[in-house]
Amino acid sequence: MTRSLLSAADLDRDEATALLDAAVRMHAVQSREVKKLPPLRGRTIVNLFFEDSTRTRSSFEIAGKWLSADVINVSAKGSSVSKGESLRDTALTVAAMGVDLLVVRHGSSGAVQRVASWVACPVVNAGDGTHEHPTQALLDAYTLRGRLGELADRHVAIVGDIAHSRVARSNVLLLQTLGARVTLVAPPTLLPAGVGGWPCETDWDLDATLSGKAHGDVDAVMMLRVQRERMTGGYFPTEREYAAGYGLSPQRLDLLDEDVPVLHPGPMNRGLEISSAAADGPRSVVLEQVQAGVAVRMAVLYRMLAGAAEGAA
Amino acid sequence: MTTLVLRGARPLGGPATDVRIESGVIAELGRGLAGDDVLDADGLVLLPGLVDLHTHLREPGREDAETVATGSAAAARGGFTAVHAMANTSPVADSAEIVEQVARRGAAAGLVDVRPVGAVSRGLAGEQLAEIATMARSQAQVRVFSDDGLCVADARLMRRALEYVKPFDAVIAQHAQDPRLADGNACAHEGELSGRLGLPGWPSVAEESIVARDVMLARHTGSRLHVCHVSSAATVDVLRWAKARGIAVTAEVTPHHLLLTEDLLSTYDPVFKVNPPLRPSEDVQALREALADGTIDAVATDHAPHAAHDKDHAFADAAFGMLGLETALGVVAEAMVHTGLLDWTGVADRMSLRPARIARLSGQGRPIRVGEPANLTVVDPSSSVVVDPARFASRSRNTPFAGRALPARVVSTIYLGRMTVRDGALLQPVGAS
Amino acid sequence: MTGSLRAQSDPAHALLSAADVGRTLDRIAHQVIEHTAHTGFDLVLLGIPTRGVPLARRLADRIDRFADVRVPTGSLDVTLFRDDLRMRGVRPLGDTVEPEGGVTGRTVVLVDDVLFSGRTVRAALDALTELGRPRAVQLAVLVDRGHRELPIRADYVGKNLPTSLTQTVRVLLDEIDGTDGVYVTGDRA
C-alpha cells in the first residue's frame, strides 16, 4: 500500500484484497462488547474536513477510536479561500501539531493530493470534489463481497449523476482492479467528458441495462445521489422526468433477481433516484454499507499507521 | 551622448555586422565601427525589440504580485521593448485617469514602452461601453481595448465596441470564452482527462463559437478584431476562413500554448492553471502551424503574475495565469525555431513587427535599418539555460517552466538606444529611477 | 540456500521427528488432564495463529481420547495487540474464533508452537481480555527456546530447546506444512 491513500487506483488487486480481508476481522469488533483494539494507541488522527459530511467524518472517527487512536475533528469549512488563508497554510498548520495521519475531505478535486504533497504524514482522501472517494469504493466492494463473494467477473451497474460523482470514479477504478465489470447508466448530460476511455461500458437506457438485455445480467446496482441543483444547471428538465428515466422504481426493481443487492452511498433522495420500495426492500444493503464503512476505515487506518514498512509483512 | 556599438551581431540571423547606435537611433551598419561602449555580439542574433500585446502588470491593485516597474524589468530581461498592460486592474483601466497613470509609471521605470490597454466595458462588467474615446485621446493614446480576463459576451455590446473604435483605428482584443459554455469555475480542457480528474471542463467550443461570432461582427462592421490567446485547432480554422475573406482579424498565441499540454494537470498543480486552459497536443501542433503560416499573427505572453498565496490552493480554487515575459523567447525558440517552423526573421515578425502593427505602435517593430529607432534585442541562439524563478525580475514566481532548460537566452536589450539589459542582467535596478 | 534449507528439513536433521511431536503432544495432553481435572474440565484450548491453532485441536482430540472429555477449542489472533507493530510493519490479520460457550469463568489454555521472548503471550493475554474474563489462564507450548524478555513461563512445555539468538526454530505441522517436525537452522554462535 502506498504511503497515502488518495485514489482507488493506488491499490493493486493484492493490496485491495488484503484491506478487504482485514476489514472482515475489523468488522467482528463491532459485535463485541468491548469495541476497542489497541494497535493505534498513542497515535493522533486529524479529520480535516473542508466540506461538511457527518456520515464520513463519524465513520472515520469511530474507526480511529476503536483502534485506540486519538481522533480530532477539524472543520475547516470556509476557512481557507474566504479568509485569505491558503490551503497550504491550513494543511501545514494542522500537520505541525504532531499529527500521525490526516483524513482530508475537500470540495475541490485534487485538493487532497495537494495536501499530501505538502505534509510529512500519510493522508487519506475522504472525498475530493468530483474526483475520488476511495474508502467509499472500498466499503462498497466490502458490501458487495459480503453478498456476492469474490467480485471477479461480477457485473455492477452504477446509475445516476456519474459526471459529478467521486463515488462513481473510485468505484469504477476499484471494481476494475478487483476484476468486476461495470456499466455506467445516466442521461448523456450526466456522463463525464471522455467516459468512452474509461474501463467500463456506458448506457443511456436503465431498463435495458437492468434487464440484462444490453450488457448481460446485472449482479448489483449502485444508485447515486442526484443533486437537485443539477436541474437548474440544465442537466435534466424536471425531477419527474429524471425519476421516470433513471429512478429505481418498484417496477424496475422487478427486473432484478431477488438476490441482486441495491447500494446507495447516501444520503438518499427518495422518490428521485430511488423509490422507498428499493431503499427499504430486501435487496437494499444501505445499512450494511454504513457498517462496512467503519470496518473498512479501520482496516485502512491500521494498514497505514500500524507498521512503519509494508515490506515487513 | 555616448555611442554604443554592437560588434558582430547577426540581424535576424543573417550575416554579421557592427551596429552603431547614437541618439536613440541606428546610426550606422557595417564592419569595424567604433564607439564609446562596445558590446561583443559575435555570433549573436539581433532582433527588433520584442513587443508584447498582452501583459498583466497588476498595478494598480495587486502590487504584491507585480508593479509597472517590476513588470517592466521582467519585460526587459525577456528582450521586450514594449508591453501592453491589460485593463483588469483594480480599479479597472476604464478611464483616462487610470491609463495615464499606468503610462506615467511605465515612463518613470524607463525600461520598456508601457502601453496601457483600455477596458471595453465600464468596470469590465460587460454592460456599458467604457470611455473609449477619452482614453484614445488621452496622453496614453490607447489603441487596444480589451476586457481580457472576461469575454465581451454580449453580441450587441461587442458590435458597438467594434464600431465605436473606428475613428481611432483602434482594435478590440477579445478574450473569447462564452461564459455560458465555460463559466468562472471551468479550469481544465474539457476531455477525457478533465473527466477523470473531476475538474470543471473548459470546452474548446466556448472559444471557437465566440471567435466565429466575432469575425462575423468584424465583417459586418468593417472594424478590426484581435483574438487573444488562441488555444484550439478549430479556432485556427475559423481564423483561416475569415482571413481568406479579407476580414480584419488578427490573433495571438501564448508561448505556453505553443509548448505545454493538458496532461500536466494530472498533478493538480495550479502553476499549470491558465485561461484558456492547456490543450491536447493536437491543438498545440495546430497552433504552431498557424503561427508559422501567419494565420496567427503574433506571440503574446499573457504574463499573469500571482502571489504564492493565490496559487497555494486546490486547483479549482487557485488563480488563473502564468508568468511569461522572461521565458517567452526561449519557449518560442524551442517550439518554433528548433522545430524548423520559423526562422529568426519569422520570430521578429511574430514577436515584434506584427504586434507593433496591430497596436498601431510607432517606433517599435521596425526593421533593423539606419535611421530606425534603436529598440533591439540580442539573443544567443546556441545557449541553453535552466529556468530559475529565483532569478526573475518579476515580483512573482508562478512559471510553469521552472527547472526546464530553454534555448535562446536574451543577452542584451536596448530600449531607445540605451542598454537596459547586459549579459542577462538589468543595468538599471528597479526603483532606481 | 534452497539446498541448505532442504538439508535442514531432512527428517534426519530434525530435533523432533514426526513421531517425537506426536509423543510430546500425548504427554502435554496428559499433563493438562492432570492439572485441570479438578475444575471438572471447565476448560477451553485457544490456539494462537498460525500453528497454535492446529496444535490446540490436536490436544483437544487427545484429551477426548484419554479422558473422554470434549474440550472446546478456538483461535486467538494477537496481531492487533502486539507491541512491535511499529517496528515490524503491518502483518496480515489472523482469525479470532471464540470457543463454544465463550471464555468467561473458565480455564483457558493458550496454545502456541514456540515460546521465545514472551511478547506474543503478553499480546495474547491482552487479546483475551477482549473476549471475556477467564477464571485462570495457562500456557502450553511445543517448544521453549529460552531468551525470555518478559516475566512469562509456560505451564506445559513439550521440549526445552536451548538455542542461540542467531538461530531460527521452525515447527512444521501436517495441517499446514504437510509434515510434522521441529528444526533449528542457522549457526550456533
Tab-separated table of N, CA, C and O in Angstrom, chain B residues 177-259:
chain	number	residue	atom	x	y	z
B	177	GLN	N	-14.407	33.544	-24.742
B	177	GLN	CA	-14.840	32.479	-23.816
B	177	GLN	C	-16.317	32.697	-23.519
B	177	GLN	O	-16.669	33.549	-22.707
B	178	ASP	N	-17.157	31.929	-24.184
B	178	ASP	CA	-18.583	32.036	-23.912
B	178	ASP	C	-18.835	31.646	-22.455
B	178	ASP	O	-18.624	30.492	-22.068
B	179	PRO	N	-19.281	32.605	-21.643
B	179	PRO	CA	-19.395	32.307	-20.210
B	179	PRO	C	-20.496	31.302	-19.882
B	179	PRO	O	-20.539	30.772	-18.778
B	180	ARG	N	-21.372	31.033	-20.833
B	180	ARG	CA	-22.401	30.019	-20.591
B	180	ARG	C	-21.863	28.622	-20.883
B	180	ARG	O	-22.364	27.640	-20.346
B	181	LEU	N	-20.855	28.548	-21.744
B	181	LEU	CA	-20.260	27.238	-22.057
B	181	LEU	C	-19.053	26.946	-21.176
B	181	LEU	O	-18.691	25.799	-20.967
B	182	ALA	N	-18.409	27.998	-20.707
B	182	ALA	CA	-17.272	27.832	-19.793
B	182	ALA	C	-17.372	28.953	-18.769
B	182	ALA	O	-17.008	30.093	-19.042
B	183	ASP	N	-17.899	28.606	-17.595
B	183	ASP	CA	-18.092	29.647	-16.581
B	183	ASP	C	-16.801	29.852	-15.788
B	183	ASP	O	-15.758	29.296	-16.115
B	184	GLY	N	-16.895	30.659	-14.755
B	184	GLY	CA	-15.702	31.012	-13.987
B	184	GLY	C	-15.031	29.834	-13.297
B	184	GLY	O	-13.862	29.901	-12.936
B	185	ASN	N	-15.772	28.723	-13.106
B	185	ASN	CA	-15.165	27.551	-12.475
B	185	ASN	C	-14.378	26.705	-13.459
B	185	ASN	O	-13.523	25.916	-13.062
B	186	ALA	N	-14.721	26.837	-14.740
B	186	ALA	CA	-14.092	25.988	-15.756
B	186	ALA	C	-12.584	26.197	-15.734
B	186	ALA	O	-12.114	27.322	-15.847
B	187	CYS	N	-11.826	25.121	-15.569
B	187	CYS	CA	-10.390	25.318	-15.397
B	187	CYS	C	-9.532	24.280	-16.090
B	187	CYS	O	-8.319	24.340	-16.032
B	188	ALA	N	-10.143	23.317	-16.763
B	188	ALA	CA	-9.346	22.302	-17.449
B	188	ALA	C	-9.971	22.035	-18.809
B	188	ALA	O	-11.198	22.040	-18.943
B	189	HIS	N	-9.126	21.801	-19.805
B	189	HIS	CA	-9.645	21.455	-21.120
B	189	HIS	C	-10.659	20.327	-20.980
B	189	HIS	O	-10.361	19.296	-20.382
B	190	GLU	N	-11.878	20.548	-21.515
B	190	GLU	CA	-12.903	19.510	-21.369
B	190	GLU	C	-12.574	18.338	-22.281
B	190	GLU	O	-12.501	18.477	-23.495
B	191	GLY	N	-12.344	17.192	-21.662
B	191	GLY	CA	-11.993	15.997	-22.417
B	191	GLY	C	-11.829	14.851	-21.460
B	191	GLY	O	-12.240	14.936	-20.295
B	192	GLU	N	-11.233	13.784	-21.938
B	192	GLU	CA	-11.131	12.593	-21.097
B	192	GLU	C	-10.381	12.888	-19.798
B	192	GLU	O	-10.756	12.413	-18.724
B	193	LEU	N	-9.322	13.701	-19.899
B	193	LEU	CA	-8.530	13.962	-18.684
B	193	LEU	C	-9.341	14.745	-17.649
B	193	LEU	O	-9.351	14.403	-16.471
B	194	SER	N	-10.039	15.785	-18.090
B	194	SER	CA	-10.834	16.563	-17.125
B	194	SER	C	-11.912	15.677	-16.508
B	194	SER	O	-12.218	15.784	-15.322
B	195	GLY	N	-12.462	14.759	-17.305
B	195	GLY	CA	-13.464	13.840	-16.790
B	195	GLY	C	-12.897	12.945	-15.712
B	195	GLY	O	-13.514	12.710	-14.685
B	196	ARG	N	-11.691	12.448	-15.964
B	196	ARG	CA	-11.065	11.555	-14.987
B	196	ARG	C	-10.647	12.308	-13.736
B	196	ARG	O	-10.781	11.823	-12.623
B	197	LEU	N	-10.105	13.521	-13.927
B	197	LEU	CA	-9.624	14.288	-12.781
B	197	LEU	C	-10.761	14.945	-12.014
B	197	LEU	O	-10.562	15.465	-10.920
B	198	GLY	N	-11.952	14.957	-12.605
B	198	GLY	CA	-13.078	15.596	-11.938
B	198	GLY	C	-12.929	17.103	-11.879
B	198	GLY	O	-13.400	17.742	-10.939
B	199	LEU	N	-12.274	17.685	-12.877
B	199	LEU	CA	-12.110	19.148	-12.915
B	199	LEU	C	-13.143	19.736	-13.867
B	199	LEU	O	-13.405	19.172	-14.929
B	200	PRO	N	-13.737	20.884	-13.476
B	200	PRO	CA	-14.742	21.504	-14.346
B	200	PRO	C	-14.171	21.796	-15.736
B	200	PRO	O	-13.113	22.410	-15.857
B	201	GLY	N	-14.866	21.333	-16.758
B	201	GLY	CA	-14.336	21.408	-18.118
B	201	GLY	C	-14.507	22.767	-18.769
B	201	GLY	O	-15.497	23.458	-18.566
B	202	TRP	N	-13.512	23.154	-19.551
B	202	TRP	CA	-13.498	24.380	-20.345
B	202	TRP	C	-13.442	23.899	-21.787
B	202	TRP	O	-12.357	23.678	-22.326
B	203	PRO	N	-14.609	23.718	-22.417
B	203	PRO	CA	-14.599	23.119	-23.759
B	203	PRO	C	-14.080	24.102	-24.804
B	203	PRO	O	-14.359	25.298	-24.732
B	204	SER	N	-13.351	23.590	-25.770
B	204	SER	CA	-12.815	24.443	-26.831
B	204	SER	C	-13.911	25.222	-27.538
B	204	SER	O	-13.687	26.342	-27.998
B	205	VAL	N	-15.091	24.642	-27.608
B	205	VAL	CA	-16.170	25.295	-28.349
B	205	VAL	C	-16.560	26.627	-27.693
B	205	VAL	O	-17.092	27.522	-28.366
B	206	ALA	N	-16.275	26.788	-26.418
B	206	ALA	CA	-16.581	28.061	-25.759
B	206	ALA	C	-15.729	29.179	-26.355
B	206	ALA	O	-16.143	30.345	-26.364
B	207	GLU	N	-14.556	28.839	-26.850
B	207	GLU	CA	-13.703	29.820	-27.544
B	207	GLU	C	-14.109	29.940	-29.018
B	207	GLU	O	-14.314	31.041	-29.542
B	208	GLU	N	-14.247	28.780	-29.649
B	208	GLU	CA	-14.496	28.762	-31.096
B	208	GLU	C	-15.795	29.488	-31.455
B	208	GLU	O	-15.843	30.232	-32.449
B	209	SER	N	-16.829	29.308	-30.657
B	209	SER	CA	-18.126	29.898	-31.009
B	209	SER	C	-18.070	31.422	-30.906
B	209	SER	O	-18.685	32.128	-31.708
B	210	ILE	N	-17.332	31.938	-29.921
B	210	ILE	CA	-17.209	33.391	-29.797
B	210	ILE	C	-16.373	33.951	-30.950
B	210	ILE	O	-16.698	34.996	-31.540
B	211	VAL	N	-15.294	33.257	-31.302
B	211	VAL	CA	-14.458	33.746	-32.409
B	211	VAL	C	-15.272	33.751	-33.702
B	211	VAL	O	-15.208	34.703	-34.494
B	212	ALA	N	-16.072	32.685	-33.883
B	212	ALA	CA	-16.898	32.625	-35.092
B	212	ALA	C	-17.878	33.793	-35.127
B	212	ALA	O	-18.048	34.468	-36.148
B	213	ARG	N	-18.506	34.066	-34.005
B	213	ARG	CA	-19.443	35.194	-33.933
B	213	ARG	C	-18.711	36.511	-34.205
B	213	ARG	O	-19.172	37.350	-34.983
B	214	ASP	N	-17.543	36.664	-33.558
B	214	ASP	CA	-16.853	37.943	-33.628
B	214	ASP	C	-16.284	38.238	-35.016
B	214	ASP	O	-16.250	39.389	-35.438
B	215	VAL	N	-15.827	37.210	-35.734
B	215	VAL	CA	-15.337	37.507	-37.085
B	215	VAL	C	-16.504	37.935	-37.972
B	215	VAL	O	-16.337	38.790	-38.848
B	216	MET	N	-17.699	37.410	-37.712
B	216	MET	CA	-18.850	37.863	-38.484
B	216	MET	C	-19.212	39.306	-38.111
B	216	MET	O	-19.590	40.104	-38.975
B	217	LEU	N	-19.057	39.643	-36.836
B	217	LEU	CA	-19.299	41.032	-36.422
B	217	LEU	C	-18.238	41.953	-37.041
B	217	LEU	O	-18.541	43.075	-37.458
B	218	ALA	N	-16.998	41.481	-37.105
B	218	ALA	CA	-15.930	42.290	-37.708
B	218	ALA	C	-16.228	42.504	-39.192
B	218	ALA	O	-16.017	43.587	-39.740
B	219	ARG	N	-16.737	41.466	-39.840
B	219	ARG	CA	-17.091	41.607	-41.240
B	219	ARG	C	-18.228	42.611	-41.394
B	219	ARG	O	-18.192	43.492	-42.252
B	220	HIS	N	-19.197	42.482	-40.526
B	220	HIS	CA	-20.370	43.346	-40.612
B	220	HIS	C	-20.007	44.811	-40.369
B	220	HIS	O	-20.520	45.701	-41.034
B	221	THR	N	-19.122	45.045	-39.386
B	221	THR	CA	-18.794	46.419	-39.020
B	221	THR	C	-17.619	46.964	-39.813
B	221	THR	O	-17.386	48.172	-39.830
B	222	GLY	N	-16.840	46.075	-40.408
B	222	GLY	CA	-15.631	46.521	-41.110
B	222	GLY	C	-14.560	46.997	-40.165
B	222	GLY	O	-13.645	47.725	-40.545
B	223	SER	N	-14.644	46.582	-38.898
B	223	SER	CA	-13.684	47.031	-37.893
B	223	SER	C	-12.614	45.978	-37.649
B	223	SER	O	-12.710	44.848	-38.122
B	224	ARG	N	-11.622	46.401	-36.865
B	224	ARG	CA	-10.516	45.490	-36.565
B	224	ARG	C	-10.797	44.694	-35.297
B	224	ARG	O	-11.083	45.249	-34.237
B	225	LEU	N	-10.657	43.375	-35.412
B	225	LEU	CA	-10.811	42.463	-34.279
B	225	LEU	C	-9.484	41.763	-34.040
B	225	LEU	O	-8.803	41.356	-34.990
B	226	HIS	N	-9.128	41.667	-32.769
B	226	HIS	CA	-7.943	40.868	-32.431
B	226	HIS	C	-8.379	39.791	-31.443
B	226	HIS	O	-9.074	40.070	-30.462
B	227	VAL	N	-7.984	38.534	-31.718
B	227	VAL	CA	-8.366	37.423	-30.846
B	227	VAL	C	-7.195	37.107	-29.911
B	227	VAL	O	-6.095	36.786	-30.368
B	228	CYS	N	-7.457	37.241	-28.629
B	228	CYS	CA	-6.422	36.956	-27.636
B	228	CYS	C	-6.189	35.445	-27.520
B	228	CYS	O	-7.072	34.648	-27.809
B	229	HIS	N	-5.026	35.085	-27.068
B	229	HIS	CA	-4.635	33.711	-26.692
B	229	HIS	C	-5.473	32.597	-27.311
B	229	HIS	O	-6.185	31.879	-26.606
B	230	VAL	N	-5.314	32.431	-28.607
B	230	VAL	CA	-5.993	31.335	-29.303
B	230	VAL	C	-5.455	30.004	-28.749
B	230	VAL	O	-4.254	29.829	-28.574
B	231	SER	N	-6.376	29.076	-28.476
B	231	SER	CA	-5.916	27.829	-27.857
B	231	SER	C	-6.378	26.575	-28.588
B	231	SER	O	-5.936	25.485	-28.263
B	232	SER	N	-7.265	26.713	-29.561
B	232	SER	CA	-7.808	25.479	-30.144
B	232	SER	C	-7.636	25.432	-31.663
B	232	SER	O	-7.627	26.452	-32.355
B	233	ALA	N	-7.539	24.219	-32.163
B	233	ALA	CA	-7.325	23.999	-33.596
B	233	ALA	C	-8.511	24.518	-34.409
B	233	ALA	O	-8.327	25.069	-35.496
B	234	ALA	N	-9.712	24.369	-33.886
B	234	ALA	CA	-10.874	24.812	-34.652
B	234	ALA	C	-10.958	26.339	-34.708
B	234	ALA	O	-11.472	26.898	-35.680
B	235	THR	N	-10.455	27.021	-33.684
B	235	THR	CA	-10.375	28.482	-33.759
B	235	THR	C	-9.473	28.880	-34.928
B	235	THR	O	-9.767	29.828	-35.665
B	236	VAL	N	-8.382	28.143	-35.094
B	236	VAL	CA	-7.481	28.412	-36.217
B	236	VAL	C	-8.230	28.264	-37.543
B	236	VAL	O	-8.085	29.091	-38.455
B	237	ASP	N	-9.082	27.241	-37.636
B	237	ASP	CA	-9.868	27.056	-38.861
B	237	ASP	C	-10.753	28.271	-39.127
B	237	ASP	O	-10.867	28.739	-40.264
B	238	VAL	N	-11.392	28.774	-38.078
B	238	VAL	CA	-12.264	29.940	-38.236
B	238	VAL	C	-11.449	31.148	-38.695
B	238	VAL	O	-11.852	31.891	-39.603
B	239	LEU	N	-10.272	31.334	-38.077
B	239	LEU	CA	-9.424	32.480	-38.440
B	239	LEU	C	-8.987	32.385	-39.897
B	239	LEU	O	-8.986	33.378	-40.632
B	240	ARG	N	-8.640	31.181	-40.310
B	240	ARG	CA	-8.181	30.972	-41.682
B	240	ARG	C	-9.312	31.319	-42.650
B	240	ARG	O	-9.104	32.007	-43.658
B	241	TRP	N	-10.483	30.887	-42.309
B	241	TRP	CA	-11.667	31.168	-43.137
B	241	TRP	C	-11.884	32.681	-43.238
B	241	TRP	O	-12.090	33.234	-44.311
B	242	ALA	N	-11.794	33.358	-42.081
B	242	ALA	CA	-12.062	34.800	-42.046
B	242	ALA	C	-10.998	35.569	-42.821
B	242	ALA	O	-11.310	36.490	-43.592
B	243	LYS	N	-9.737	35.196	-42.617
B	243	LYS	CA	-8.664	35.923	-43.304
B	243	LYS	C	-8.742	35.735	-44.812
B	243	LYS	O	-8.456	36.659	-45.586
B	244	ALA	N	-9.159	34.538	-45.221
B	244	ALA	CA	-9.280	34.278	-46.651
B	244	ALA	C	-10.328	35.192	-47.268
B	244	ALA	O	-10.299	35.460	-48.475
B	245	ARG	N	-11.260	35.677	-46.453
B	245	ARG	CA	-12.300	36.570	-46.950
B	245	ARG	C	-11.994	38.036	-46.684
B	245	ARG	O	-12.864	38.898	-46.855
B	246	GLY	N	-10.787	38.300	-46.252
B	246	GLY	CA	-10.381	39.684	-46.075
B	246	GLY	C	-10.945	40.368	-44.853
B	246	GLY	O	-10.920	41.592	-44.736
B	247	ILE	N	-11.458	39.600	-43.936
B	247	ILE	CA	-11.969	40.183	-42.690
B	247	ILE	C	-10.780	40.661	-41.859
B	247	ILE	O	-9.749	39.977	-41.774
B	248	ALA	N	-10.918	41.822	-41.209
B	248	ALA	CA	-9.791	42.423	-40.494
B	248	ALA	C	-9.630	41.794	-39.118
B	248	ALA	O	-9.915	42.400	-38.089
B	249	VAL	N	-9.183	40.560	-39.117
B	249	VAL	CA	-8.990	39.879	-37.846
B	249	VAL	C	-7.515	39.505	-37.704
B	249	VAL	O	-6.871	39.102	-38.667
B	250	THR	N	-7.015	39.723	-36.503
B	250	THR	CA	-5.670	39.252	-36.165
B	250	THR	C	-5.794	38.388	-34.917
B	250	THR	O	-6.815	38.393	-34.239
B	251	ALA	N	-4.719	37.637	-34.624
B	251	ALA	CA	-4.797	36.728	-33.484
B	251	ALA	C	-3.418	36.530	-32.878
B	251	ALA	O	-2.402	36.726	-33.537
B	252	GLU	N	-3.454	36.165	-31.607
B	252	GLU	CA	-2.207	35.901	-30.894
B	252	GLU	C	-2.267	34.514	-30.263
B	252	GLU	O	-3.353	33.962	-30.034
B	253	VAL	N	-1.092	33.970	-29.971
B	253	VAL	CA	-0.997	32.728	-29.224
B	253	VAL	C	0.050	32.942	-28.141
B	253	VAL	O	1.000	33.710	-28.328
B	254	THR	N	-0.144	32.295	-26.991
B	254	THR	CA	0.822	32.469	-25.906
B	254	THR	C	1.961	31.464	-26.061
B	254	THR	O	1.791	30.411	-26.692
B	255	PRO	N	3.106	31.781	-25.497
B	255	PRO	CA	4.205	30.800	-25.528
B	255	PRO	C	3.794	29.473	-24.892
B	255	PRO	O	4.100	28.412	-25.432
B	256	HIS	N	3.052	29.540	-23.768
B	256	HIS	CA	2.749	28.272	-23.090
B	256	HIS	C	1.820	27.389	-23.899
B	256	HIS	O	1.928	26.163	-23.856
B	257	HIS	N	0.925	28.016	-24.690
B	257	HIS	CA	0.068	27.175	-25.522
B	257	HIS	C	0.818	26.582	-26.714
B	257	HIS	O	0.312	25.679	-27.378
B	258	LEU	N	2.022	27.084	-26.954
B	258	LEU	CA	2.843	26.508	-28.025
B	258	LEU	C	3.689	25.338	-27.534
B	258	LEU	O	4.278	24.616	-28.326
B	259	LEU	N	3.792	25.179	-26.201
B	259	LEU	CA	4.731	24.177	-25.693
B	259	LEU	C	4.110	23.182	-24.717
B	259	LEU	O	4.505	22.019	-24.695
